[in-house]
Amino acid sequence: MTPETEKIYDRALEVLRENDRGSYTVPTKGLYPFQWNWDSCLTALGQSHYDEARAWTEIETLLAHQWPDGMVPHIVFHAHSDGYFPGPDVWGTDRPVATSGITQPPVAGFAVRRLFDRARDREAAAQRARALLPRVDAWHRWFYEKRDPSGEGLAAILHPWESGRDNSIDWDEAFDRVPTDGVAPYVRRDTQHADPAHRPTKAQYDRYLWLVQLFRSLGWDNARLHDASPFRVVDPGFNAILIRSATDLAALADELGEHEIAEANRARAARGLAALESLWSARHGQYLCRDRVTGQLIESASIGGILPVFSAVPRQRAQDVARTIERWAERVRFIVPSHDPFDPRFEPKRYWRAPAWLVMNYMIQDGLRAVGETAVADHIVRSSLELITHSGFAEYYDPLTGEPCGGGRFTWTAAMVIEFLEAA
Ligand code: DGY
């Protein structure tokens, strides 16, 4: 490391330590004061470089709050805070420690395998990974049972928050179908912590809450939610994460002698990969979402359709996606924007409607490296580190100017920087 990168590394450590609450890490102070699902799993990767035991704890804490049906919730409300909306009273889930009632991209299987592979304390790693295996497996099973009831091989999200890409352009059309009548009056807290111009709109929040109210009125019964939801979308990025996690969990289970778990996850990954093919768009050179209510592909070229390179898609597909990223790079200064910059709907500062996110960059470059697209992968890492040097550890960045957007001193951004610098 150069003195310059050492300084960046130390600043990343500082952010991670500042947001550490002992057994879990908040994404950032103020805006997100609890534990978020995929934030934690990706954060554990950064933690593993300086405190392996602490990294395992991060994922164990999350999975300790798994629901009896297998779902792992997207937020665990460990401690009281008035600073976030919607809090536990809005979700109304019946859990020993309050949680939300929806899930998030299942990156745990990938993270657990990576922690295991790099562990210096092999014995502790085997013990901790073995204990997590059945939990992650149950979560994967839940997706295919509850979010793919007709056995397509792909899981649907029922709420934009599940995708992690809350206000992506991908959801606009399907989201229009969600009504807003009867939403209880509410006060947003996110816009008190972050610039409202960087956040979702009021019309989107009304719909987010309408769905929460619907699911709550159905008792959070996952046997009913899929068919009852007017918003059911198959997101290629979300499914790619699930497929990658299933593949990684299978490899890990084999190593630990848990062959049944290995077999089940290999089969899930194989079916998922075959089904992903139906989402390919030659016109866009990437994958697209499918609206499961209408059965139509959604004409929206976002990072959700770039992310499948994180799973073992056919080499030609991954190469085509790499060319698409190169094309996008001609339009923006920093890659990878979360939406096609040639699309007139591109909004450079608004959350998931264009900004660049380091976690996405991390997963995309990982997948591209695996198929030998090293030049594009290196470009993505370079862009990520330039953003940090320019603008600090923001939640996300304007891909045209590099301006920091959303929350500051952001945990998973710092974790990804440690990952990038450790690999350099
Ligand atoms: C938020 O509150 O913005 C989150 O993304 C929902 O999980």
Coordinates of C-alpha atoms and ligand atoms in Angstrom, one line a residue:
M1 CA 0.0 0.0 0.0
T2 CA 1.2 3.6 -0.7
P3 CA 1.0 6.2 2.1
E4 CA -2.0 7.6 0.4
T5 CA -3.9 4.2 0.3
E6 CA -2.8 3.5 3.9
K7 CA -4.5 6.7 5.0
I8 CA -7.7 5.7 3.1
Y9 CA -7.5 2.3 4.8
D10 CA -7.2 3.8 8.3
R11 CA -10.2 6.1 7.6
A12 CA -12.3 3.1 6.5
L13 CA -11.4 1.4 9.8
E14 CA -12.4 4.4 11.7
V15 CA -15.9 4.4 10.0
L16 CA -16.4 0.7 10.7
R17 CA -15.4 1.1 14.4
E18 CA -17.6 4.2 14.8
N19 CA -20.7 2.4 13.6
D20 CA -20.0 -0.8 15.5
R21 CA -22.6 -1.5 18.2
G22 CA -20.8 -4.6 19.6
S23 CA -22.7 -7.4 18.0
Y24 CA -24.0 -5.6 14.9
T25 CA -23.1 -2.5 12.9
V26 CA -25.4 0.3 11.9
P27 CA -25.1 1.4 8.3
T28 CA -24.6 5.0 9.4
K29 CA -25.5 7.1 12.4
G30 CA -28.9 8.9 12.2
L31 CA -30.3 7.8 8.9
Y32 CA -30.1 4.0 9.6
P33 CA -29.8 3.4 13.4
F34 CA -30.5 -0.4 13.4
Q35 CA -29.1 -3.6 11.7
W36 CA -29.8 -4.0 8.0
N37 CA -29.6 -7.4 6.5
W38 CA -27.3 -7.2 3.4
D39 CA -25.4 -4.3 4.9
S40 CA -24.3 -6.5 7.7
C41 CA -23.2 -9.4 5.5
L42 CA -21.1 -7.2 3.3
T43 CA -19.7 -5.3 6.3
A44 CA -18.5 -8.6 7.8
L45 CA -16.1 -9.0 4.8
G46 CA -14.4 -5.7 5.7
Q47 CA -14.3 -6.7 9.4
S48 CA -12.7 -10.0 8.7
H49 CA -9.4 -8.3 7.8
Y50 CA -8.9 -6.9 11.3
D51 CA -11.2 -9.0 13.6
E52 CA -12.3 -12.4 12.3
A53 CA -14.3 -13.3 15.3
R54 CA -16.2 -10.0 15.1
A55 CA -17.0 -10.6 11.5
W56 CA -18.7 -13.9 12.3
T57 CA -20.6 -12.3 15.0
E58 CA -22.1 -9.7 12.6
I59 CA -23.7 -12.5 10.5
E60 CA -24.6 -14.6 13.5
T61 CA -26.5 -11.7 15.1
L62 CA -28.5 -11.2 11.9
L63 CA -29.4 -14.9 11.5
A64 CA -30.4 -15.2 15.2
H65 CA -33.4 -13.1 14.2
Q66 CA -34.5 -15.4 11.3
W67 CA -38.2 -16.1 11.3
P68 CA -39.6 -19.6 12.0
D69 CA -40.6 -19.9 8.3
G70 CA -37.0 -19.3 7.2
M71 CA -37.2 -15.6 6.2
V72 CA -34.4 -13.3 7.4
P73 CA -35.8 -9.9 7.9
H74 CA -34.3 -6.8 6.3
I75 CA -34.1 -4.8 9.5
V76 CA -33.6 -5.9 13.1
F77 CA -34.6 -3.2 15.5
H78 CA -32.2 -4.0 18.3
A79 CA -32.4 -0.8 20.2
H80 CA -34.9 2.0 20.5
S81 CA -34.5 5.0 18.2
D82 CA -37.0 7.7 17.1
G83 CA -34.7 8.7 14.2
Y84 CA -36.0 6.2 11.7
F85 CA -39.4 5.7 10.0
P86 CA -41.1 3.2 9.6
G87 CA -40.2 1.8 13.0
P88 CA -41.4 -1.4 14.8
D89 CA -44.9 0.1 15.5
V90 CA -45.6 0.4 11.8
W91 CA -44.3 -3.1 10.9
G92 CA -46.3 -4.8 13.7
T93 CA -44.5 -8.1 13.4
D94 CA -44.7 -10.5 16.3
R95 CA -41.1 -11.2 17.1
P96 CA -39.2 -11.4 20.4
V97 CA -36.9 -8.6 19.1
A98 CA -38.8 -6.4 16.7
T99 CA -38.0 -6.8 13.0
S100 CA -39.4 -5.6 9.7
G101 CA -41.6 -8.1 7.8
I102 CA -39.8 -8.2 4.5
T103 CA -36.4 -9.5 3.4
Q104 CA -33.4 -8.2 1.4
P105 CA -30.8 -9.6 -1.1
P106 CA -29.6 -12.9 0.3
V107 CA -25.9 -12.2 0.2
A108 CA -25.2 -14.2 3.5
G109 CA -24.2 -17.5 1.7
F110 CA -21.6 -15.7 -0.3
A111 CA -20.3 -13.8 2.7
V112 CA -20.1 -16.9 4.9
R113 CA -18.1 -18.8 2.3
R114 CA -15.7 -15.9 1.9
L115 CA -15.2 -15.6 5.6
F116 CA -14.5 -19.3 5.8
D117 CA -12.1 -19.4 2.9
R118 CA -10.0 -16.6 4.2
A119 CA -10.1 -17.5 7.9
R120 CA -6.8 -17.8 9.7
D121 CA -8.5 -19.5 12.7
R122 CA -9.6 -22.6 10.8
E123 CA -11.1 -24.4 13.7
A124 CA -13.3 -21.5 14.8
A125 CA -14.3 -20.8 11.2
A126 CA -15.4 -24.4 10.7
Q127 CA -17.4 -24.4 13.9
R128 CA -19.1 -21.0 13.2
A129 CA -19.8 -21.8 9.5
R130 CA -21.2 -25.2 10.4
A131 CA -23.7 -23.5 12.8
L132 CA -24.8 -21.0 10.1
L133 CA -25.2 -23.5 7.3
P134 CA -28.7 -24.7 8.2
R135 CA -29.9 -21.2 8.8
V136 CA -28.8 -19.9 5.4
D137 CA -30.1 -23.0 3.7
A138 CA -33.5 -22.5 5.3
W139 CA -33.5 -18.9 4.0
H140 CA -32.8 -20.1 0.5
R141 CA -35.5 -22.8 0.7
W142 CA -37.9 -20.1 1.9
F143 CA -37.3 -18.1 -1.3
Y144 CA -38.1 -20.9 -3.6
E145 CA -41.2 -22.0 -1.6
K146 CA -42.7 -18.6 -0.8
R147 CA -41.5 -16.4 -3.6
D148 CA -41.6 -18.8 -6.5
P149 CA -44.8 -20.7 -5.8
S150 CA -45.2 -21.9 -9.4
G151 CA -41.6 -23.2 -9.6
E152 CA -40.1 -20.9 -12.3
G153 CA -36.7 -21.1 -10.6
L154 CA -36.6 -17.4 -9.9
A155 CA -37.8 -15.6 -6.7
A156 CA -40.0 -12.5 -6.8
I157 CA -39.7 -9.4 -4.6
L158 CA -42.9 -8.1 -3.2
H159 CA -41.7 -4.7 -2.0
P160 CA -39.1 -2.4 -3.6
W161 CA -37.2 -2.3 -0.3
E162 CA -36.6 -6.1 -0.6
S163 CA -34.4 -5.5 -3.7
G164 CA -32.2 -3.1 -1.8
R165 CA -32.7 -0.8 -4.8
D166 CA -35.6 1.0 -3.3
N167 CA -36.5 3.6 -5.9
S168 CA -35.0 2.1 -9.0
I169 CA -36.6 3.1 -12.3
D170 CA -37.2 -0.7 -12.7
W171 CA -40.2 -0.5 -10.3
D172 CA -41.9 2.6 -11.7
E173 CA -44.5 0.9 -13.9
A174 CA -45.3 -2.0 -11.6
F175 CA -45.4 0.4 -8.6
D176 CA -48.1 2.5 -10.3
R177 CA -50.4 -0.4 -9.7
V178 CA -50.0 0.0 -6.0
P179 CA -52.7 2.3 -4.6
T180 CA -52.2 4.9 -1.9
D181 CA -55.6 5.2 -0.3
G182 CA -55.9 4.5 3.4
V183 CA -52.3 5.1 4.2
A184 CA -52.1 6.3 7.8
P185 CA -50.6 9.8 8.2
Y186 CA -46.8 9.6 8.7
V187 CA -43.7 11.8 9.1
R188 CA -40.6 10.8 7.2
R189 CA -37.4 10.9 9.1
D190 CA -35.0 10.0 6.2
T191 CA -35.4 13.5 4.7
Q192 CA -34.3 15.0 8.1
H193 CA -30.9 13.2 7.8
A194 CA -30.3 13.3 4.1
D195 CA -31.0 15.8 1.3
P196 CA -34.6 15.1 0.1
A197 CA -33.4 15.5 -3.5
H198 CA -31.3 12.4 -3.0
R199 CA -34.1 10.3 -1.6
P200 CA -37.3 8.6 -2.9
T201 CA -40.3 10.8 -3.5
K202 CA -43.5 11.2 -1.3
A203 CA -45.5 9.3 -3.9
Q204 CA -43.1 6.4 -3.6
Y205 CA -43.2 6.5 0.2
D206 CA -47.0 6.4 0.2
R207 CA -46.8 3.2 -1.9
Y208 CA -44.0 1.7 0.2
L209 CA -46.3 2.1 3.2
W210 CA -49.4 0.9 1.5
L211 CA -47.7 -2.4 0.9
V212 CA -46.5 -2.6 4.5
Q213 CA -50.1 -2.0 5.7
L214 CA -51.4 -4.7 3.3
F215 CA -48.9 -7.3 4.4
R216 CA -49.5 -6.5 8.0
S217 CA -53.2 -6.9 7.5
L218 CA -52.4 -10.4 6.3
G219 CA -50.6 -11.2 9.5
W220 CA -47.2 -11.3 7.7
D221 CA -48.2 -14.8 6.5
N222 CA -45.8 -15.6 3.7
A223 CA -48.1 -18.3 2.4
R224 CA -50.5 -15.5 1.4
L225 CA -48.3 -12.5 0.6
H226 CA -47.0 -13.5 -2.8
D227 CA -50.4 -13.8 -4.6
A228 CA -51.9 -10.9 -2.6
S229 CA -49.3 -8.3 -3.5
P230 CA -50.0 -6.1 -6.5
F231 CA -46.2 -5.6 -6.7
R232 CA -44.4 -8.8 -7.7
V233 CA -41.2 -8.4 -9.7
V234 CA -38.4 -10.8 -10.6
D235 CA -35.2 -8.9 -10.3
P236 CA -32.2 -10.5 -12.1
G237 CA -29.7 -8.8 -9.7
F238 CA -31.5 -10.1 -6.6
N239 CA -31.7 -13.6 -8.1
A240 CA -28.1 -13.5 -9.1
I241 CA -27.2 -12.9 -5.5
L242 CA -29.4 -15.8 -4.4
I243 CA -27.8 -18.0 -7.0
R244 CA -24.3 -17.0 -6.1
S245 CA -25.1 -17.6 -2.4
A246 CA -26.6 -21.0 -3.2
T247 CA -23.5 -22.0 -5.2
D248 CA -21.2 -20.8 -2.4
L249 CA -23.2 -22.5 0.3
A250 CA -23.1 -25.7 -1.7
A251 CA -19.3 -25.6 -1.9
L252 CA -19.0 -24.7 1.8
A253 CA -21.4 -27.5 2.8
D254 CA -19.4 -30.0 0.8
E255 CA -16.2 -29.0 2.6
L256 CA -17.9 -29.4 5.9
G257 CA -19.4 -32.8 5.0
E258 CA -23.0 -31.5 4.9
H259 CA -23.9 -33.1 1.6
E260 CA -27.6 -32.8 1.7
I261 CA -27.4 -29.0 2.1
A262 CA -24.8 -29.0 -0.7
E263 CA -27.0 -31.0 -3.0
A264 CA -30.1 -28.8 -2.4
N265 CA -28.3 -25.6 -3.0
R266 CA -26.5 -26.8 -6.1
A267 CA -29.9 -27.8 -7.6
R268 CA -31.4 -24.3 -6.7
A269 CA -28.5 -22.6 -8.3
A270 CA -28.7 -24.7 -11.5
R271 CA -32.4 -24.0 -11.9
G272 CA -31.9 -20.3 -11.2
L273 CA -29.2 -20.0 -13.8
A274 CA -31.2 -21.7 -16.4
A275 CA -34.3 -19.5 -15.7
L276 CA -32.2 -16.3 -15.6
E277 CA -31.7 -16.8 -19.3
S278 CA -35.3 -15.8 -19.9
L279 CA -34.5 -12.3 -18.6
W280 CA -31.7 -11.7 -21.2
S281 CA -32.2 -8.7 -23.5
A282 CA -29.9 -8.7 -26.6
R283 CA -31.1 -5.2 -27.4
H284 CA -29.8 -3.8 -24.1
G285 CA -26.8 -6.2 -23.8
Q286 CA -27.9 -7.1 -20.2
Y287 CA -30.7 -8.7 -18.2
L288 CA -34.1 -7.1 -17.4
C289 CA -36.6 -7.4 -14.7
R290 CA -39.9 -9.3 -15.3
D291 CA -43.2 -8.1 -13.9
R292 CA -44.7 -11.2 -12.6
V293 CA -48.2 -9.8 -12.5
T294 CA -48.2 -9.0 -16.3
G295 CA -45.6 -11.6 -17.3
Q296 CA -43.8 -8.9 -19.3
L297 CA -40.1 -7.9 -19.3
I298 CA -39.6 -4.4 -17.9
E299 CA -37.9 -2.0 -20.4
S300 CA -35.5 -0.5 -17.9
A301 CA -31.8 -1.0 -18.2
S302 CA -30.5 -0.8 -14.6
I303 CA -27.6 -2.2 -12.6
G304 CA -30.0 -5.0 -11.6
G305 CA -29.4 -6.4 -15.0
I306 CA -25.7 -6.0 -14.8
L307 CA -25.3 -7.7 -11.5
P308 CA -26.0 -11.2 -12.8
V309 CA -22.3 -11.4 -13.7
F310 CA -21.9 -12.1 -10.0
S311 CA -23.4 -15.5 -10.6
A312 CA -22.0 -18.1 -13.0
V313 CA -23.9 -16.8 -16.1
P314 CA -22.6 -18.0 -19.5
R315 CA -19.3 -16.4 -20.4
Q316 CA -20.7 -14.8 -23.5
R317 CA -23.4 -13.0 -21.4
A318 CA -20.8 -11.8 -18.9
Q319 CA -18.7 -10.5 -21.8
D320 CA -21.7 -8.7 -23.3
V321 CA -22.4 -7.1 -19.9
A322 CA -18.8 -5.9 -19.7
R323 CA -19.2 -4.2 -23.1
T324 CA -22.4 -2.5 -21.8
I325 CA -20.5 -1.2 -18.8
E326 CA -17.8 0.2 -21.2
R327 CA -20.6 1.9 -23.2
W328 CA -22.0 3.4 -20.0
A329 CA -18.5 4.6 -19.0
E330 CA -18.4 6.8 -22.1
R331 CA -21.3 8.9 -20.6
V332 CA -20.3 9.1 -16.9
R333 CA -17.0 10.0 -15.0
F334 CA -17.4 7.3 -12.3
I335 CA -18.7 3.7 -12.9
V336 CA -20.9 1.8 -12.4
P337 CA -24.0 4.0 -12.4
S338 CA -27.1 2.2 -11.1
H339 CA -29.0 3.1 -14.3
D340 CA -28.3 3.3 -18.0
P341 CA -27.0 6.9 -18.4
F342 CA -28.4 7.0 -22.0
D343 CA -32.0 6.6 -20.5
P344 CA -33.7 10.0 -20.2
R345 CA -35.1 8.9 -16.8
F346 CA -31.5 8.9 -15.4
E347 CA -31.4 11.0 -12.2
P348 CA -27.7 11.4 -11.1
K349 CA -28.3 12.2 -7.4
R350 CA -31.4 10.3 -6.5
Y351 CA -30.6 7.1 -4.6
W352 CA -31.0 4.1 -7.0
R353 CA -32.0 6.0 -10.1
A354 CA -28.4 6.6 -11.3
P355 CA -25.9 7.0 -8.4
A356 CA -22.9 4.7 -8.1
W357 CA -22.7 2.4 -5.1
L358 CA -19.5 0.7 -3.9
V359 CA -21.2 -2.6 -2.9
M360 CA -22.6 -3.0 -6.4
N361 CA -19.1 -2.3 -7.8
Y362 CA -17.6 -4.9 -5.5
M363 CA -20.0 -7.7 -6.6
I364 CA -19.8 -6.7 -10.3
Q365 CA -16.0 -6.6 -10.4
D366 CA -15.8 -9.9 -8.6
G367 CA -18.0 -11.6 -11.2
L368 CA -16.1 -10.0 -14.2
R369 CA -12.7 -11.0 -12.8
A370 CA -13.9 -14.6 -12.6
V371 CA -14.5 -14.6 -16.4
G372 CA -11.3 -12.8 -17.3
E373 CA -12.8 -9.3 -17.8
T374 CA -9.9 -7.9 -15.8
A375 CA -9.6 -4.5 -17.5
V376 CA -13.3 -3.6 -16.8
A377 CA -13.0 -5.0 -13.3
D378 CA -9.9 -2.9 -12.6
H379 CA -11.6 0.1 -14.1
I380 CA -14.5 -0.4 -11.6
V381 CA -12.1 -0.7 -8.6
R382 CA -10.2 2.4 -9.8
S383 CA -13.4 4.4 -10.1
S384 CA -14.5 3.3 -6.6
L385 CA -11.2 4.4 -5.0
E386 CA -11.3 7.7 -6.8
L387 CA -14.8 8.3 -5.4
I388 CA -13.4 7.8 -1.9
T389 CA -10.5 10.1 -2.4
H390 CA -12.8 12.7 -3.9
S391 CA -15.8 12.5 -1.7
G392 CA -15.2 10.3 1.4
F393 CA -17.2 7.4 2.6
A394 CA -20.7 8.4 1.3
E395 CA -23.7 6.1 1.0
Y396 CA -23.6 6.7 -2.9
Y397 CA -22.2 9.1 -5.4
D398 CA -23.3 11.1 -8.4
P399 CA -21.7 9.2 -11.2
L400 CA -21.3 12.4 -13.3
T401 CA -19.5 14.6 -10.7
G402 CA -18.6 12.2 -7.9
E403 CA -20.6 14.3 -5.4
P404 CA -21.3 12.4 -2.2
C405 CA -25.0 11.7 -1.7
G406 CA -27.3 10.3 0.9
G407 CA -25.8 9.4 4.3
G408 CA -22.2 10.0 5.3
R409 CA -19.5 7.9 7.0
F410 CA -21.2 4.8 5.6
T411 CA -20.3 1.4 6.9
W412 CA -20.6 -0.8 3.8
T413 CA -18.8 1.7 1.7
A414 CA -15.9 1.6 4.2
A415 CA -16.0 -2.2 4.2
M416 CA -15.8 -2.4 0.4
V417 CA -12.8 -0.1 0.4
I418 CA -11.0 -2.4 2.8
E419 CA -11.9 -5.3 0.5
F420 CA -10.5 -3.4 -2.5
L421 CA -7.3 -2.4 -0.8
E422 CA -6.6 -5.8 0.7
A423 CA -7.0 -7.4 -2.8
A424 CA -4.7 -4.8 -4.4
Ligands
DGY1 C1 -34.7 3.0 3.8 O1 -35.4 3.3 4.8 O2 -34.4 3.9 3.0 C2 -34.3 1.7 3.5 O3 -33.6 1.5 2.3 C3 -35.4 0.7 3.6 O4 -34.8 -0.4 4.0

